[in-house]
Amino acid sequence: MAYVNDQSRLNGDLRIKGGELDVLKFMGSEPQQTSQTSAESVAFEVPTGMDLNINFEFKKILYDNWQFGAPQGLLSIIDHEMQLKNFKSSTLGGKIDLKGLYNSKNPKSPVFDLKYDMSKVNFGKAFESIDMVRKIAPIFKYIEGHFNTTLVCSGALDGTMAPVYNSINLDGFIETFDGFIKSYAPLERIGNKLGVDEIKSYSLQNTKNWFEIVKGFVELKEYKKNIKGIDMSISGKHGFGQNMDYN
């Protein structure tokens, strides 16, 4: 009762086990269905005056279109900040380990800092389920197969809990082991001009690629590949709009 009356800090350790949790509904930050803009909205505010550690385990967690199966981890709540540790779950046909933080000291522009380790994730499911993937890697729509990735991502959110893309900084590594790019018009045109069908169905088997996002641009580091005696070197960058510069 002292905490409710603003007379004391709330300290403790909790253990929660449940069925299904919809994160955006819980935080009161579902996507807006009206003309209300993000500037008129305020993101979820982490309470102050708390020092809580919550060990949790659910059958399913939903975050927008992203589903996590049998998730478990530790959530620490300390004065405007939530820290996620040891989060493990199945997702997108593979598995994920995640840690990071969310800070709402400025509720109009909360910030996040996350580290992902994902294994054997399906390209198509990632494209369909994660809005950020559709923004930073639209080519995933044309890739069949699976990948591993490690990435560190930080930035700001708007009042509807959506990423502010020009604030995002990201460093990542992606490893593919059974992927193919299919029905992608630019590669089909190149394959037709060179008379090489293998380019039109471009193999991503056993590739390792480094990429980063800086100031709103996604940059793919150079990697080399030989297709039917043709040496290829691929690198470049693109923005979240229509800007693109690849070699």
PDB file of C-alpha atoms in Angstrom:
ATOM      1  CA  MET A   1       0.000   0.000   0.000  1.00  0.00           C
ATOM      2  CA  ALA A   2       2.900   2.375   0.631  1.00  0.00           C
ATOM      3  CA  TYR A   3       3.892   2.165  -3.061  1.00  0.00           C
ATOM      4  CA  VAL A   4       0.314   2.909  -4.168  1.00  0.00           C
ATOM      5  CA  ASN A   5       0.369   6.019  -1.970  1.00  0.00           C
ATOM      6  CA  ASP A   6       3.730   7.147  -3.460  1.00  0.00           C
ATOM      7  CA  GLN A   7       5.452   6.634  -0.110  1.00  0.00           C
ATOM      8  CA  SER A   8       7.869   3.834  -0.930  1.00  0.00           C
ATOM      9  CA  ARG A   9       9.687   1.889  -3.645  1.00  0.00           C
ATOM     10  CA  LEU A  10       8.303  -1.438  -4.784  1.00  0.00           C
ATOM     11  CA  ASN A  11      10.973  -4.152  -4.591  1.00  0.00           C
ATOM     12  CA  GLY A  12      10.627  -7.854  -5.180  1.00  0.00           C
ATOM     13  CA  ASP A  13      11.057 -11.009  -7.209  1.00  0.00           C
ATOM     14  CA  LEU A  14       8.141 -12.576  -9.076  1.00  0.00           C
ATOM     15  CA  ARG A  15       7.550 -15.700 -11.099  1.00  0.00           C
ATOM     16  CA  ILE A  16       4.821 -15.692 -13.766  1.00  0.00           C
ATOM     17  CA  LYS A  17       3.628 -18.691 -15.758  1.00  0.00           C
ATOM     18  CA  GLY A  18       0.794 -18.292 -18.222  1.00  0.00           C
ATOM     19  CA  GLY A  19      -0.856 -19.118 -21.524  1.00  0.00           C
ATOM     20  CA  GLU A  20      -0.868 -16.376 -24.169  1.00  0.00           C
ATOM     21  CA  LEU A  21       0.364 -12.793 -23.812  1.00  0.00           C
ATOM     22  CA  ASP A  22      -0.250 -10.090 -26.446  1.00  0.00           C
ATOM     23  CA  VAL A  23       2.469  -7.535 -25.721  1.00  0.00           C
ATOM     24  CA  LEU A  24       0.945  -4.557 -27.549  1.00  0.00           C
ATOM     25  CA  LYS A  25      -2.462  -5.078 -25.927  1.00  0.00           C
ATOM     26  CA  PHE A  26      -0.808  -5.401 -22.523  1.00  0.00           C
ATOM     27  CA  MET A  27       1.149  -2.180 -23.066  1.00  0.00           C
ATOM     28  CA  GLY A  28      -1.891  -0.375 -24.482  1.00  0.00           C
ATOM     29  CA  SER A  29      -0.013   0.365 -27.721  1.00  0.00           C
ATOM     30  CA  GLU A  30      -1.941  -1.439 -30.444  1.00  0.00           C
ATOM     31  CA  PRO A  31      -1.653   0.001 -33.970  1.00  0.00           C
ATOM     32  CA  GLN A  32      -3.947   3.013 -34.360  1.00  0.00           C
ATOM     33  CA  GLN A  33      -7.186   2.384 -36.270  1.00  0.00           C
ATOM     34  CA  THR A  34      -8.017   6.111 -36.593  1.00  0.00           C
ATOM     35  CA  SER A  35      -6.349   9.135 -38.130  1.00  0.00           C
ATOM     36  CA  GLN A  36      -4.538   9.817 -34.857  1.00  0.00           C
ATOM     37  CA  THR A  37      -0.853  10.396 -35.533  1.00  0.00           C
ATOM     38  CA  SER A  38       2.098   9.066 -33.587  1.00  0.00           C
ATOM     39  CA  ALA A  39       2.827  12.645 -32.508  1.00  0.00           C
ATOM     40  CA  GLU A  40      -0.482  12.619 -30.605  1.00  0.00           C
ATOM     41  CA  SER A  41       0.247   9.284 -28.974  1.00  0.00           C
ATOM     42  CA  VAL A  42       2.400   8.445 -25.997  1.00  0.00           C
ATOM     43  CA  ALA A  43       4.259   5.152 -25.838  1.00  0.00           C
ATOM     44  CA  PHE A  44       4.135   2.741 -22.930  1.00  0.00           C
ATOM     45  CA  GLU A  45       5.699   4.323 -19.841  1.00  0.00           C
ATOM     46  CA  VAL A  46       7.689   2.045 -17.553  1.00  0.00           C
ATOM     47  CA  PRO A  47       6.743   2.909 -13.948  1.00  0.00           C
ATOM     48  CA  THR A  48       9.206   4.651 -11.688  1.00  0.00           C
ATOM     49  CA  GLY A  49       9.800   3.740  -8.049  1.00  0.00           C
ATOM     50  CA  MET A  50      10.206   0.040  -8.875  1.00  0.00           C
ATOM     51  CA  ASP A  51      12.968  -2.521  -8.605  1.00  0.00           C
ATOM     52  CA  LEU A  52      11.386  -5.786  -9.741  1.00  0.00           C
ATOM     53  CA  ASN A  53      12.739  -9.000 -11.222  1.00  0.00           C
ATOM     54  CA  ILE A  54      10.129 -11.086 -13.046  1.00  0.00           C
ATOM     55  CA  ASN A  55      10.926 -14.602 -14.221  1.00  0.00           C
ATOM     56  CA  PHE A  56       8.332 -15.523 -16.819  1.00  0.00           C
ATOM     57  CA  GLU A  57       7.245 -18.483 -18.894  1.00  0.00           C
ATOM     58  CA  PHE A  58       4.344 -18.520 -21.380  1.00  0.00           C
ATOM     59  CA  LYS A  59       2.938 -20.909 -23.940  1.00  0.00           C
ATOM     60  CA  LYS A  60       2.885 -18.102 -26.520  1.00  0.00           C
ATOM     61  CA  ILE A  61       3.776 -14.414 -26.799  1.00  0.00           C
ATOM     62  CA  LEU A  62       2.467 -12.180 -29.604  1.00  0.00           C
ATOM     63  CA  TYR A  63       4.130  -8.931 -30.704  1.00  0.00           C
ATOM     64  CA  ASP A  64       2.120  -7.496 -33.594  1.00  0.00           C
ATOM     65  CA  ASN A  65       2.416 -10.275 -36.255  1.00  0.00           C
ATOM     66  CA  TRP A  66       5.435 -11.892 -34.607  1.00  0.00           C
ATOM     67  CA  GLN A  67       4.758 -15.060 -32.576  1.00  0.00           C
ATOM     68  CA  PHE A  68       7.041 -16.675 -30.003  1.00  0.00           C
ATOM     69  CA  GLY A  69       6.492 -20.263 -28.881  1.00  0.00           C
ATOM     70  CA  ALA A  70       7.228 -21.403 -25.304  1.00  0.00           C
ATOM     71  CA  PRO A  71       9.092 -18.164 -24.433  1.00  0.00           C
ATOM     72  CA  GLN A  72      10.870 -17.758 -21.115  1.00  0.00           C
ATOM     73  CA  GLY A  73      13.247 -15.239 -19.604  1.00  0.00           C
ATOM     74  CA  LEU A  74      13.885 -12.598 -16.957  1.00  0.00           C
ATOM     75  CA  LEU A  75      12.401  -9.084 -17.038  1.00  0.00           C
ATOM     76  CA  SER A  76      13.843  -6.454 -14.689  1.00  0.00           C
ATOM     77  CA  ILE A  77      11.949  -3.185 -14.130  1.00  0.00           C
ATOM     78  CA  ILE A  78      14.019  -0.336 -12.706  1.00  0.00           C
ATOM     79  CA  ASP A  79      12.855   3.313 -12.880  1.00  0.00           C
ATOM     80  CA  HIS A  80      11.600   3.981 -16.433  1.00  0.00           C
ATOM     81  CA  GLU A  81      13.523   1.015 -17.846  1.00  0.00           C
ATOM     82  CA  MET A  82      12.775  -2.633 -18.636  1.00  0.00           C
ATOM     83  CA  GLN A  83      15.727  -4.968 -19.101  1.00  0.00           C
ATOM     84  CA  LEU A  84      15.183  -8.313 -20.820  1.00  0.00           C
ATOM     85  CA  LYS A  85      17.659 -11.102 -20.091  1.00  0.00           C
ATOM     86  CA  ASN A  86      17.992 -14.762 -21.064  1.00  0.00           C
ATOM     87  CA  PHE A  87      14.966 -14.664 -23.371  1.00  0.00           C
ATOM     88  CA  LYS A  88      14.663 -17.922 -25.312  1.00  0.00           C
ATOM     89  CA  SER A  89      11.905 -19.039 -27.663  1.00  0.00           C
ATOM     90  CA  SER A  90      11.016 -20.825 -30.864  1.00  0.00           C
ATOM     91  CA  THR A  91       9.964 -18.477 -33.653  1.00  0.00           C
ATOM     92  CA  LEU A  92       9.680 -18.164 -37.453  1.00  0.00           C
ATOM     93  CA  GLY A  93      10.528 -21.832 -37.946  1.00  0.00           C
ATOM     94  CA  GLY A  94      13.709 -21.556 -35.841  1.00  0.00           C
ATOM     95  CA  LYS A  95      14.947 -20.325 -32.464  1.00  0.00           C
ATOM     96  CA  ILE A  96      15.855 -16.996 -30.892  1.00  0.00           C
ATOM     97  CA  ASP A  97      17.967 -15.802 -27.956  1.00  0.00           C
ATOM     98  CA  LEU A  98      17.372 -12.156 -27.085  1.00  0.00           C
ATOM     99  CA  LYS A  99      18.509  -9.588 -24.555  1.00  0.00           C
ATOM    100  CA  GLY A 100      18.114  -5.846 -24.381  1.00  0.00           C
ATOM    101  CA  LEU A 101      16.371  -2.868 -22.834  1.00  0.00           C
ATOM    102  CA  TYR A 102      13.521  -0.414 -23.324  1.00  0.00           C
ATOM    103  CA  ASN A 103      13.703   3.028 -21.673  1.00  0.00           C
ATOM    104  CA  SER A 104      10.699   5.377 -21.519  1.00  0.00           C
ATOM    105  CA  LYS A 105      12.190   8.282 -19.580  1.00  0.00           C
ATOM    106  CA  ASN A 106      11.028  10.343 -22.574  1.00  0.00           C
ATOM    107  CA  PRO A 107       7.629   8.727 -23.299  1.00  0.00           C
ATOM    108  CA  LYS A 108       7.244  10.620 -26.589  1.00  0.00           C
ATOM    109  CA  SER A 109      10.443   9.050 -27.880  1.00  0.00           C
ATOM    110  CA  PRO A 110      11.408   5.920 -25.916  1.00  0.00           C
ATOM    111  CA  VAL A 111      14.617   4.146 -26.864  1.00  0.00           C
ATOM    112  CA  PHE A 112      15.613   0.500 -27.206  1.00  0.00           C
ATOM    113  CA  ASP A 113      18.838  -1.491 -27.439  1.00  0.00           C
ATOM    114  CA  LEU A 114      18.628  -5.187 -28.423  1.00  0.00           C
ATOM    115  CA  LYS A 115      20.899  -8.091 -29.296  1.00  0.00           C
ATOM    116  CA  TYR A 116      19.422 -10.985 -31.303  1.00  0.00           C
ATOM    117  CA  ASP A 117      20.823 -14.451 -31.965  1.00  0.00           C
ATOM    118  CA  MET A 118      18.531 -16.366 -34.331  1.00  0.00           C
ATOM    119  CA  SER A 119      19.046 -19.800 -35.858  1.00  0.00           C
ATOM    120  CA  LYS A 120      17.378 -21.710 -38.708  1.00  0.00           C
ATOM    121  CA  VAL A 121      14.817 -18.952 -39.280  1.00  0.00           C
ATOM    122  CA  ASN A 122      12.648 -19.088 -42.410  1.00  0.00           C
ATOM    123  CA  PHE A 123      13.123 -16.133 -44.799  1.00  0.00           C
ATOM    124  CA  GLY A 124       9.460 -15.996 -45.822  1.00  0.00           C
ATOM    125  CA  LYS A 125       8.141 -16.126 -42.269  1.00  0.00           C
ATOM    126  CA  ALA A 126      10.536 -13.362 -41.204  1.00  0.00           C
ATOM    127  CA  PHE A 127       9.316 -11.155 -44.072  1.00  0.00           C
ATOM    128  CA  GLU A 128       5.640 -11.768 -43.281  1.00  0.00           C
ATOM    129  CA  SER A 129       5.938 -11.340 -39.503  1.00  0.00           C
ATOM    130  CA  ILE A 130       8.435  -8.530 -38.851  1.00  0.00           C
ATOM    131  CA  ASP A 131       7.736  -5.029 -40.124  1.00  0.00           C
ATOM    132  CA  MET A 132      11.383  -3.999 -39.752  1.00  0.00           C
ATOM    133  CA  VAL A 133      12.488  -6.881 -42.009  1.00  0.00           C
ATOM    134  CA  ARG A 134      10.082  -5.688 -44.706  1.00  0.00           C
ATOM    135  CA  LYS A 135      11.644  -2.223 -44.435  1.00  0.00           C
ATOM    136  CA  ILE A 136      15.349  -3.120 -44.293  1.00  0.00           C
ATOM    137  CA  ALA A 137      15.393  -6.327 -46.377  1.00  0.00           C
ATOM    138  CA  PRO A 138      12.502  -6.366 -48.882  1.00  0.00           C
ATOM    139  CA  ILE A 139      14.380  -8.980 -50.931  1.00  0.00           C
ATOM    140  CA  PHE A 140      13.472 -11.548 -48.233  1.00  0.00           C
ATOM    141  CA  LYS A 141      10.115 -11.791 -50.019  1.00  0.00           C
ATOM    142  CA  TYR A 142      11.884 -13.579 -52.895  1.00  0.00           C
ATOM    143  CA  ILE A 143      14.119 -15.901 -50.867  1.00  0.00           C
ATOM    144  CA  GLU A 144      13.290 -19.518 -50.115  1.00  0.00           C
ATOM    145  CA  GLY A 145      15.248 -21.190 -47.339  1.00  0.00           C
ATOM    146  CA  HIS A 146      16.615 -20.561 -43.850  1.00  0.00           C
ATOM    147  CA  PHE A 147      19.260 -18.439 -42.185  1.00  0.00           C
ATOM    148  CA  ASN A 148      21.140 -17.740 -38.967  1.00  0.00           C
ATOM    149  CA  THR A 149      21.788 -14.198 -37.814  1.00  0.00           C
ATOM    150  CA  THR A 150      23.373 -12.214 -35.016  1.00  0.00           C
ATOM    151  CA  LEU A 151      22.599  -8.522 -34.814  1.00  0.00           C
ATOM    152  CA  VAL A 152      22.756  -5.598 -32.424  1.00  0.00           C
ATOM    153  CA  CYS A 153      20.122  -2.912 -32.935  1.00  0.00           C
ATOM    154  CA  SER A 154      19.367   0.374 -31.164  1.00  0.00           C
ATOM    155  CA  GLY A 155      17.155   3.360 -31.845  1.00  0.00           C
ATOM    156  CA  ALA A 156      14.005   5.249 -30.927  1.00  0.00           C
ATOM    157  CA  LEU A 157      10.283   4.457 -31.098  1.00  0.00           C
ATOM    158  CA  ASP A 158       7.369   6.779 -31.763  1.00  0.00           C
ATOM    159  CA  GLY A 159       4.214   7.122 -29.700  1.00  0.00           C
ATOM    160  CA  THR A 160       2.665   4.006 -31.261  1.00  0.00           C
ATOM    161  CA  MET A 161       5.760   1.902 -30.436  1.00  0.00           C
ATOM    162  CA  ALA A 162       6.802   1.813 -34.100  1.00  0.00           C
ATOM    163  CA  PRO A 163      10.513   2.232 -34.945  1.00  0.00           C
ATOM    164  CA  VAL A 164      11.757   5.658 -36.040  1.00  0.00           C
ATOM    165  CA  TYR A 165      13.809   4.286 -38.906  1.00  0.00           C
ATOM    166  CA  ASN A 166      16.202   7.186 -39.392  1.00  0.00           C
ATOM    167  CA  SER A 167      17.248   6.781 -35.734  1.00  0.00           C
ATOM    168  CA  ILE A 168      18.224   3.116 -36.069  1.00  0.00           C
ATOM    169  CA  ASN A 169      21.799   1.878 -35.837  1.00  0.00           C
ATOM    170  CA  LEU A 170      22.395  -1.795 -36.519  1.00  0.00           C
ATOM    171  CA  ASP A 171      25.335  -4.143 -36.970  1.00  0.00           C
ATOM    172  CA  GLY A 172      24.640  -7.663 -38.143  1.00  0.00           C
ATOM    173  CA  PHE A 173      25.814 -10.896 -39.657  1.00  0.00           C
ATOM    174  CA  ILE A 174      23.661 -13.300 -41.654  1.00  0.00           C
ATOM    175  CA  GLU A 175      24.563 -16.843 -42.614  1.00  0.00           C
ATOM    176  CA  THR A 176      22.528 -18.779 -45.168  1.00  0.00           C
ATOM    177  CA  PHE A 177      22.784 -22.512 -45.758  1.00  0.00           C
ATOM    178  CA  ASP A 178      19.958 -23.558 -48.103  1.00  0.00           C
ATOM    179  CA  GLY A 179      18.580 -20.377 -49.665  1.00  0.00           C
ATOM    180  CA  PHE A 180      17.608 -19.417 -53.224  1.00  0.00           C
ATOM    181  CA  ILE A 181      16.484 -16.052 -54.610  1.00  0.00           C
ATOM    182  CA  LYS A 182      13.639 -16.762 -57.035  1.00  0.00           C
ATOM    183  CA  SER A 183      11.349 -14.625 -59.227  1.00  0.00           C
ATOM    184  CA  TYR A 184      13.353 -11.471 -58.501  1.00  0.00           C
ATOM    185  CA  ALA A 185      13.061  -9.292 -61.627  1.00  0.00           C
ATOM    186  CA  PRO A 186      16.510  -7.591 -61.541  1.00  0.00           C
ATOM    187  CA  LEU A 187      18.335 -10.957 -61.341  1.00  0.00           C
ATOM    188  CA  GLU A 188      16.109 -12.450 -64.029  1.00  0.00           C
ATOM    189  CA  ARG A 189      17.020  -9.592 -66.382  1.00  0.00           C
ATOM    190  CA  ILE A 190      20.750 -10.032 -65.676  1.00  0.00           C
ATOM    191  CA  GLY A 191      20.474 -13.796 -66.173  1.00  0.00           C
ATOM    192  CA  ASN A 192      18.687 -13.346 -69.489  1.00  0.00           C
ATOM    193  CA  LYS A 193      21.252 -10.849 -70.780  1.00  0.00           C
ATOM    194  CA  LEU A 194      24.181 -13.072 -69.810  1.00  0.00           C
ATOM    195  CA  GLY A 195      22.440 -16.304 -70.816  1.00  0.00           C
ATOM    196  CA  VAL A 196      23.056 -17.809 -67.358  1.00  0.00           C
ATOM    197  CA  ASP A 197      19.962 -19.400 -65.807  1.00  0.00           C
ATOM    198  CA  GLU A 198      21.771 -19.943 -62.487  1.00  0.00           C
ATOM    199  CA  ILE A 199      21.695 -16.183 -61.872  1.00  0.00           C
ATOM    200  CA  LYS A 200      17.900 -16.096 -62.244  1.00  0.00           C
ATOM    201  CA  SER A 201      17.585 -18.627 -59.399  1.00  0.00           C
ATOM    202  CA  TYR A 202      20.465 -17.285 -57.341  1.00  0.00           C
ATOM    203  CA  SER A 203      21.865 -19.731 -54.789  1.00  0.00           C
ATOM    204  CA  LEU A 204      22.534 -18.510 -51.251  1.00  0.00           C
ATOM    205  CA  GLN A 205      23.878 -21.846 -50.053  1.00  0.00           C
ATOM    206  CA  ASN A 206      26.595 -21.488 -47.407  1.00  0.00           C
ATOM    207  CA  THR A 207      27.030 -17.705 -47.623  1.00  0.00           C
ATOM    208  CA  LYS A 208      28.183 -15.339 -44.883  1.00  0.00           C
ATOM    209  CA  ASN A 209      27.281 -11.669 -45.155  1.00  0.00           C
ATOM    210  CA  TRP A 210      27.889  -8.630 -42.940  1.00  0.00           C
ATOM    211  CA  PHE A 211      25.593  -5.607 -42.994  1.00  0.00           C
ATOM    212  CA  GLU A 212      24.883  -2.447 -41.029  1.00  0.00           C
ATOM    213  CA  ILE A 213      22.385   0.390 -40.799  1.00  0.00           C
ATOM    214  CA  VAL A 214      23.717   3.909 -40.314  1.00  0.00           C
ATOM    215  CA  LYS A 215      21.692   7.130 -40.663  1.00  0.00           C
ATOM    216  CA  GLY A 216      18.772   5.404 -42.348  1.00  0.00           C
ATOM    217  CA  PHE A 217      20.786   3.406 -44.893  1.00  0.00           C
ATOM    218  CA  VAL A 218      21.250  -0.368 -45.004  1.00  0.00           C
ATOM    219  CA  GLU A 219      24.736  -1.277 -46.203  1.00  0.00           C
ATOM    220  CA  LEU A 220      25.690  -4.764 -47.376  1.00  0.00           C
ATOM    221  CA  LYS A 221      29.408  -5.451 -47.094  1.00  0.00           C
ATOM    222  CA  GLU A 222      31.180  -6.867 -50.161  1.00  0.00           C
ATOM    223  CA  TYR A 223      31.070 -10.581 -50.770  1.00  0.00           C
ATOM    224  CA  LYS A 224      32.241 -12.590 -53.758  1.00  0.00           C
ATOM    225  CA  LYS A 225      30.733 -15.498 -55.659  1.00  0.00           C
ATOM    226  CA  ASN A 226      31.502 -17.468 -58.822  1.00  0.00           C
ATOM    227  CA  ILE A 227      28.618 -18.618 -61.031  1.00  0.00           C
ATOM    228  CA  LYS A 228      29.497 -20.836 -64.005  1.00  0.00           C
ATOM    229  CA  GLY A 229      32.930 -19.236 -64.335  1.00  0.00           C
ATOM    230  CA  ILE A 230      31.669 -15.671 -63.832  1.00  0.00           C
ATOM    231  CA  ASP A 231      33.265 -13.918 -60.851  1.00  0.00           C
ATOM    232  CA  MET A 232      30.758 -11.683 -59.075  1.00  0.00           C
ATOM    233  CA  SER A 233      31.343  -9.131 -56.324  1.00  0.00           C
ATOM    234  CA  ILE A 234      28.209  -7.787 -54.635  1.00  0.00           C
ATOM    235  CA  SER A 235      27.964  -4.811 -52.281  1.00  0.00           C
ATOM    236  CA  GLY A 236      25.928  -1.656 -51.858  1.00  0.00           C
ATOM    237  CA  LYS A 237      23.348   0.176 -49.813  1.00  0.00           C
ATOM    238  CA  HIS A 238      19.719   1.233 -49.857  1.00  0.00           C
ATOM    239  CA  GLY A 239      17.524   3.565 -47.862  1.00  0.00           C
ATOM    240  CA  PHE A 240      14.135   2.971 -46.297  1.00  0.00           C
ATOM    241  CA  GLY A 241      12.568   4.859 -49.211  1.00  0.00           C
ATOM    242  CA  GLN A 242      13.406   4.152 -52.854  1.00  0.00           C
ATOM    243  CA  ASN A 243      17.122   5.044 -52.748  1.00  0.00           C
ATOM    244  CA  MET A 244      19.406   2.201 -53.865  1.00  0.00           C
ATOM    245  CA  ASP A 245      23.075   1.949 -54.843  1.00  0.00           C
ATOM    246  CA  TYR A 246      24.427  -1.584 -55.511  1.00  0.00           C
ATOM    247  CA  ASN A 247      27.413  -2.915 -57.447  1.00  0.00           C
TER     248      ASN A 247
END
